[in-house]
PDB file of C-alpha atoms in Angstrom:
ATOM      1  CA  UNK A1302     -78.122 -30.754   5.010  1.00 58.00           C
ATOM      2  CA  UNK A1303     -77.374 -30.991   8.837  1.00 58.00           C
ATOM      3  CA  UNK A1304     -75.763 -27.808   9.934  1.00 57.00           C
ATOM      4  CA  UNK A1305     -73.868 -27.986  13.783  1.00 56.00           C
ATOM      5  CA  UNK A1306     -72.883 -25.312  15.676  1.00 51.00           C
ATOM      6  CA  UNK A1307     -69.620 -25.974  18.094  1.00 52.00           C
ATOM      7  CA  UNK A1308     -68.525 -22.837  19.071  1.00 52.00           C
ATOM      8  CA  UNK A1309     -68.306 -19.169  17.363  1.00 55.00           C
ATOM      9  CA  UNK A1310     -65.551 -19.650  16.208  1.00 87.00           C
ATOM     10  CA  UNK A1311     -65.644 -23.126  14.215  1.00 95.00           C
ATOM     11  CA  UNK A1312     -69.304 -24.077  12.134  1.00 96.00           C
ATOM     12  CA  UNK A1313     -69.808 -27.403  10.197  1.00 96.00           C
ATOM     13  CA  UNK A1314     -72.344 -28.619   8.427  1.00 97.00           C
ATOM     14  CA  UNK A1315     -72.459 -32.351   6.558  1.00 97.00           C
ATOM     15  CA  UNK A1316     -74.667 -33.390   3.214  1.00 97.00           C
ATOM     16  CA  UNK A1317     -74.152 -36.947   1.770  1.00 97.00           C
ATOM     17  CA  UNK A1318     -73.318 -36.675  -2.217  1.00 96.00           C
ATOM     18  CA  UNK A1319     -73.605 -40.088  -4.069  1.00 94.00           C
ATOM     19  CA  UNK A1320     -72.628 -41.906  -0.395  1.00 94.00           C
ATOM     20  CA  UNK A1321     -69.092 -39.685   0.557  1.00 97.00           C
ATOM     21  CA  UNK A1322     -70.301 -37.454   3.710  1.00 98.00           C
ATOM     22  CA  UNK A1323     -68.946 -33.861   2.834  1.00 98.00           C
ATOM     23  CA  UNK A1324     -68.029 -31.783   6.102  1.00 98.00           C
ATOM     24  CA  UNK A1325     -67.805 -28.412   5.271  1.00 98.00           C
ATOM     25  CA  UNK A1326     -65.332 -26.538   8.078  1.00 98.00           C
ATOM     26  CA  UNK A1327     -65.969 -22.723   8.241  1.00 97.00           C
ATOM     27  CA  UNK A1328     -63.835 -20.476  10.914  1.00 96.00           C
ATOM     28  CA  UNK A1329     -60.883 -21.913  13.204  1.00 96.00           C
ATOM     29  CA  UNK A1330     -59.808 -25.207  14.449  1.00 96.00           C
ATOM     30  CA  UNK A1331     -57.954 -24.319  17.760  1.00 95.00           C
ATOM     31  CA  UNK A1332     -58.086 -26.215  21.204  1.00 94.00           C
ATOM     32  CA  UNK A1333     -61.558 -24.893  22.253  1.00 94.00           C
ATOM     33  CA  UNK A1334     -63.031 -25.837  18.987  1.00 96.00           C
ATOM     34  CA  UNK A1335     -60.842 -29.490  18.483  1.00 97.00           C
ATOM     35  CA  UNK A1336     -62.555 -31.475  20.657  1.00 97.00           C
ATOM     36  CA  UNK A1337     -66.437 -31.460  19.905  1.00 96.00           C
ATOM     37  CA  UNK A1338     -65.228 -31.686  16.056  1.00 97.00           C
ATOM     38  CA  UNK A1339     -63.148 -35.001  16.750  1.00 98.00           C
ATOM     39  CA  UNK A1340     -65.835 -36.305  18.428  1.00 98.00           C
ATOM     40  CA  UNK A1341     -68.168 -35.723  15.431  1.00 98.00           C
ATOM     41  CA  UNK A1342     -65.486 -36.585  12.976  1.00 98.00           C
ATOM     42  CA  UNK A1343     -64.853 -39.939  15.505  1.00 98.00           C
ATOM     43  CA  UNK A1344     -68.946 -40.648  14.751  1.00 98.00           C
ATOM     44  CA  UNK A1345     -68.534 -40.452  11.243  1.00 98.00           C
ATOM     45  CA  UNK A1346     -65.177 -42.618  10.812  1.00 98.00           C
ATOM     46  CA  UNK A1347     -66.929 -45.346  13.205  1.00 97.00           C
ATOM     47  CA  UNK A1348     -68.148 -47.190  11.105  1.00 96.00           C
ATOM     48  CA  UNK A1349     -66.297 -49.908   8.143  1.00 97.00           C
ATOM     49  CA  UNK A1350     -65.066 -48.133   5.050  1.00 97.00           C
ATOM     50  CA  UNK A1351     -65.994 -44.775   5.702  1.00 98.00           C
ATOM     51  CA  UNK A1352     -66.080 -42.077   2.830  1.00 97.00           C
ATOM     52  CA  UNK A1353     -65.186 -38.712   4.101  1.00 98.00           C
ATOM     53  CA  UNK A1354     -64.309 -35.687   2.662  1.00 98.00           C
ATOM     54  CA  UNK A1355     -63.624 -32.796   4.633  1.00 98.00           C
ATOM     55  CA  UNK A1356     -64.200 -29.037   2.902  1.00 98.00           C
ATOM     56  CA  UNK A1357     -61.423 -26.842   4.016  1.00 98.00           C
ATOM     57  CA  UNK A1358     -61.683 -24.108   1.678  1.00 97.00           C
ATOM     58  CA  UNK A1359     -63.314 -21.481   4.196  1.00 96.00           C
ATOM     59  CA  UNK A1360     -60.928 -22.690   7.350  1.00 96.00           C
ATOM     60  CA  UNK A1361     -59.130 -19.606   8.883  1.00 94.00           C
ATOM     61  CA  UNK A1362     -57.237 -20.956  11.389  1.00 95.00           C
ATOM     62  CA  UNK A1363     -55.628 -24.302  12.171  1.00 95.00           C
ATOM     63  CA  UNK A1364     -53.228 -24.684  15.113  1.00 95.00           C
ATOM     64  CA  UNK A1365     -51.661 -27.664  16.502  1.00 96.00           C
ATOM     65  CA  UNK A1366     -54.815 -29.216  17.838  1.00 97.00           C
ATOM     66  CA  UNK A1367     -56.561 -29.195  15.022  1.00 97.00           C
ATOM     67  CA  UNK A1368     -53.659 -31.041  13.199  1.00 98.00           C
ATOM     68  CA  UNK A1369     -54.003 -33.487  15.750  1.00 98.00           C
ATOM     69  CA  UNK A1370     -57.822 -33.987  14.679  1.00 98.00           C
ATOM     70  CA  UNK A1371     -57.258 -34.383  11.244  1.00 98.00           C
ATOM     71  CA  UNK A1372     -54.436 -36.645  12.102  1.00 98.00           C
ATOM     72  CA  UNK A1373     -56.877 -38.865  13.947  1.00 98.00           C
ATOM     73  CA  UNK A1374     -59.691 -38.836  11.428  1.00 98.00           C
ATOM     74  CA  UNK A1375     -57.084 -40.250   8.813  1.00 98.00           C
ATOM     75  CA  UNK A1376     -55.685 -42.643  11.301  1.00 98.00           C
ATOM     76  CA  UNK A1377     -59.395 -43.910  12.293  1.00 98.00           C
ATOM     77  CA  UNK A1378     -60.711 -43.675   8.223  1.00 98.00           C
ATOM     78  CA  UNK A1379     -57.609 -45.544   7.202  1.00 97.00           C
ATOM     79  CA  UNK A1380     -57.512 -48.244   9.885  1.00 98.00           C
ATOM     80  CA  UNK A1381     -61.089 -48.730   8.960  1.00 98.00           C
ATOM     81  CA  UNK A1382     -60.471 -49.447   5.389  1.00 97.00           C
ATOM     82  CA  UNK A1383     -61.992 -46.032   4.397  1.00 97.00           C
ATOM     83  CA  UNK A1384     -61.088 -43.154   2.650  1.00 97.00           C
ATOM     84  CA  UNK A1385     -60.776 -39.094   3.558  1.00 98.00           C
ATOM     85  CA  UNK A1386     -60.188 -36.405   1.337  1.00 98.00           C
ATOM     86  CA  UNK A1387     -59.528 -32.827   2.056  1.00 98.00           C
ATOM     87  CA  UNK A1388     -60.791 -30.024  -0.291  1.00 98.00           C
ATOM     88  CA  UNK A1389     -58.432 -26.880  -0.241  1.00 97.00           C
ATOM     89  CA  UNK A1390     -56.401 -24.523  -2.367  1.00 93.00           C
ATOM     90  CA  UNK A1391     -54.857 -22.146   0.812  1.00 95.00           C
ATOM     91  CA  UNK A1392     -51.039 -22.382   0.311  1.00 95.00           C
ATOM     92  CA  UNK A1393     -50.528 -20.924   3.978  1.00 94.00           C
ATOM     93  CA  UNK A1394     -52.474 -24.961   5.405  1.00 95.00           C
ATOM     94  CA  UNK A1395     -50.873 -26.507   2.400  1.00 96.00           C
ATOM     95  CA  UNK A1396     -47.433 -25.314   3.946  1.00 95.00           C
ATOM     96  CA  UNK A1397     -48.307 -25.751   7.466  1.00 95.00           C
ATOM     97  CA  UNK A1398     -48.857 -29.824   6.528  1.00 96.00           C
ATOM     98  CA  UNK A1399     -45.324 -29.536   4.886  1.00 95.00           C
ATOM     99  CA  UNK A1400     -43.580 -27.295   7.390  1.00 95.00           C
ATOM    100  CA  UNK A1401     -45.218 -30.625   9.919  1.00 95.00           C
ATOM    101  CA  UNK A1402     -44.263 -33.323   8.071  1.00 95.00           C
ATOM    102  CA  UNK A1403     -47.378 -34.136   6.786  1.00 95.00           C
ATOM    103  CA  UNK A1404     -47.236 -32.941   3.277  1.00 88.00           C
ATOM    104  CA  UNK A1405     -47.952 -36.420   2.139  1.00 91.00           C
ATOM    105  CA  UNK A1406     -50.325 -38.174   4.605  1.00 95.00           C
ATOM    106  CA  UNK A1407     -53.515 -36.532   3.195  1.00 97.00           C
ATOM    107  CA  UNK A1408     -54.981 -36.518  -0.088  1.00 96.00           C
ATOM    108  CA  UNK A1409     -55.912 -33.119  -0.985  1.00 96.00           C
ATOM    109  CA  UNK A1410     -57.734 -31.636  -3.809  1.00 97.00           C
ATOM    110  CA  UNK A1411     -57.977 -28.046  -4.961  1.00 96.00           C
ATOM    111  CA  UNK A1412     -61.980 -28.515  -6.130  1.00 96.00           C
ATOM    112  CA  UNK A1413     -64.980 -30.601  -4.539  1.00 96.00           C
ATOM    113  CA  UNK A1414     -65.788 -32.349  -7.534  1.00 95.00           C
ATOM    114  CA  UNK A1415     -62.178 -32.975  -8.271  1.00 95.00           C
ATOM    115  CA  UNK A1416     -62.716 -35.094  -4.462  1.00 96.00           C
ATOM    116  CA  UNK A1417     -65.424 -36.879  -5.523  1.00 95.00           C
ATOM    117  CA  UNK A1418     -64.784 -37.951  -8.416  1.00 90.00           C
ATOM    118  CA  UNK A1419     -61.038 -38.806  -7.896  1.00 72.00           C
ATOM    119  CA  UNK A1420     -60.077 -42.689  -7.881  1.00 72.00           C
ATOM    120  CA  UNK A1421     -57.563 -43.047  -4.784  1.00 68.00           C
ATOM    121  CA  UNK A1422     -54.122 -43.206  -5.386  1.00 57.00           C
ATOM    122  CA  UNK A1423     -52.165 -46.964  -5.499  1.00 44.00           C
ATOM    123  CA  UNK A1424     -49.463 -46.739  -3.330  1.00 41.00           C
ATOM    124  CA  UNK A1425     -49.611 -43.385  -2.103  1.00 41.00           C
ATOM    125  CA  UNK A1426     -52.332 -41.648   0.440  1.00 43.00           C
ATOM    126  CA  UNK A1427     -51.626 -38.292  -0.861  1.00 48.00           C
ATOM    127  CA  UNK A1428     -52.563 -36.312  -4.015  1.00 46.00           C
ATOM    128  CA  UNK A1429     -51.253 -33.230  -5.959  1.00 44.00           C
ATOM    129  CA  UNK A1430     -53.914 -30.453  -5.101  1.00 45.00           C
ATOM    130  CA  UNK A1431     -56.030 -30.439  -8.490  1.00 43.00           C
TER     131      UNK A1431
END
């Protein structure tokens, strides 16, 4: 497992499971801590088809830089024939994507296996949290 360090107040660390890279996101994603995650997230959506699934489950704090990252990882993943996946059961992000307009651009799953194992939707880039 690779374990970075961007700041205090954001930590990440990646492991591959059965070829999806799982990012696991622990603290806040603010504008001091956006940028040196897109730039990792931008590595790992570089090249075709990427896999991706980001673990949200012990994020704190999103703000409206961090949106913007996440916005650009699906943009990149997507344009690149891939697929990302976010892992999180907090109602308070869940309603932030609404309350933004994005309630429907991600696919989001309550467990990590439910993410891995899950077939992506036809038709539709977003799933019911489950």
């Amino acid at each position: 497992m690779t374990e970075i360090h961007t700041t205090a107040a954001l930590r990440s660390s990646e492991r591959v499971i059965a070829g999806t890279t799982v990012v696991a996101l622990r603290g806040e994603i603010d504008l001091l801590t956006a940028q040196p995650l897109s730039a990792r997230l931008d590595m790992l959506t570089a090249g075709p088809c990427p896999d991706l699934v980001l673990d949200l489950r012990a994020l704190s704090f999103i703000d409206c830089a961090g949106l913007a990252v996440l916005c650009r990882a699906q943009n990149r993943t997507a344009a690149r024939g891939g697929r990302l996946r976010f892992v999180t059961g907090d109602t308070g992000f869940l309603r932030i994507l609404r309350h933004a307009q994005l309630g429907g651009v991600f696919e989001i799953h309550a467990r990590l296996p439910n993410a891995l194992a899950s077939k992506p939707e036809s038709g539709d880039a977003s799933a019911t949290a489950g």
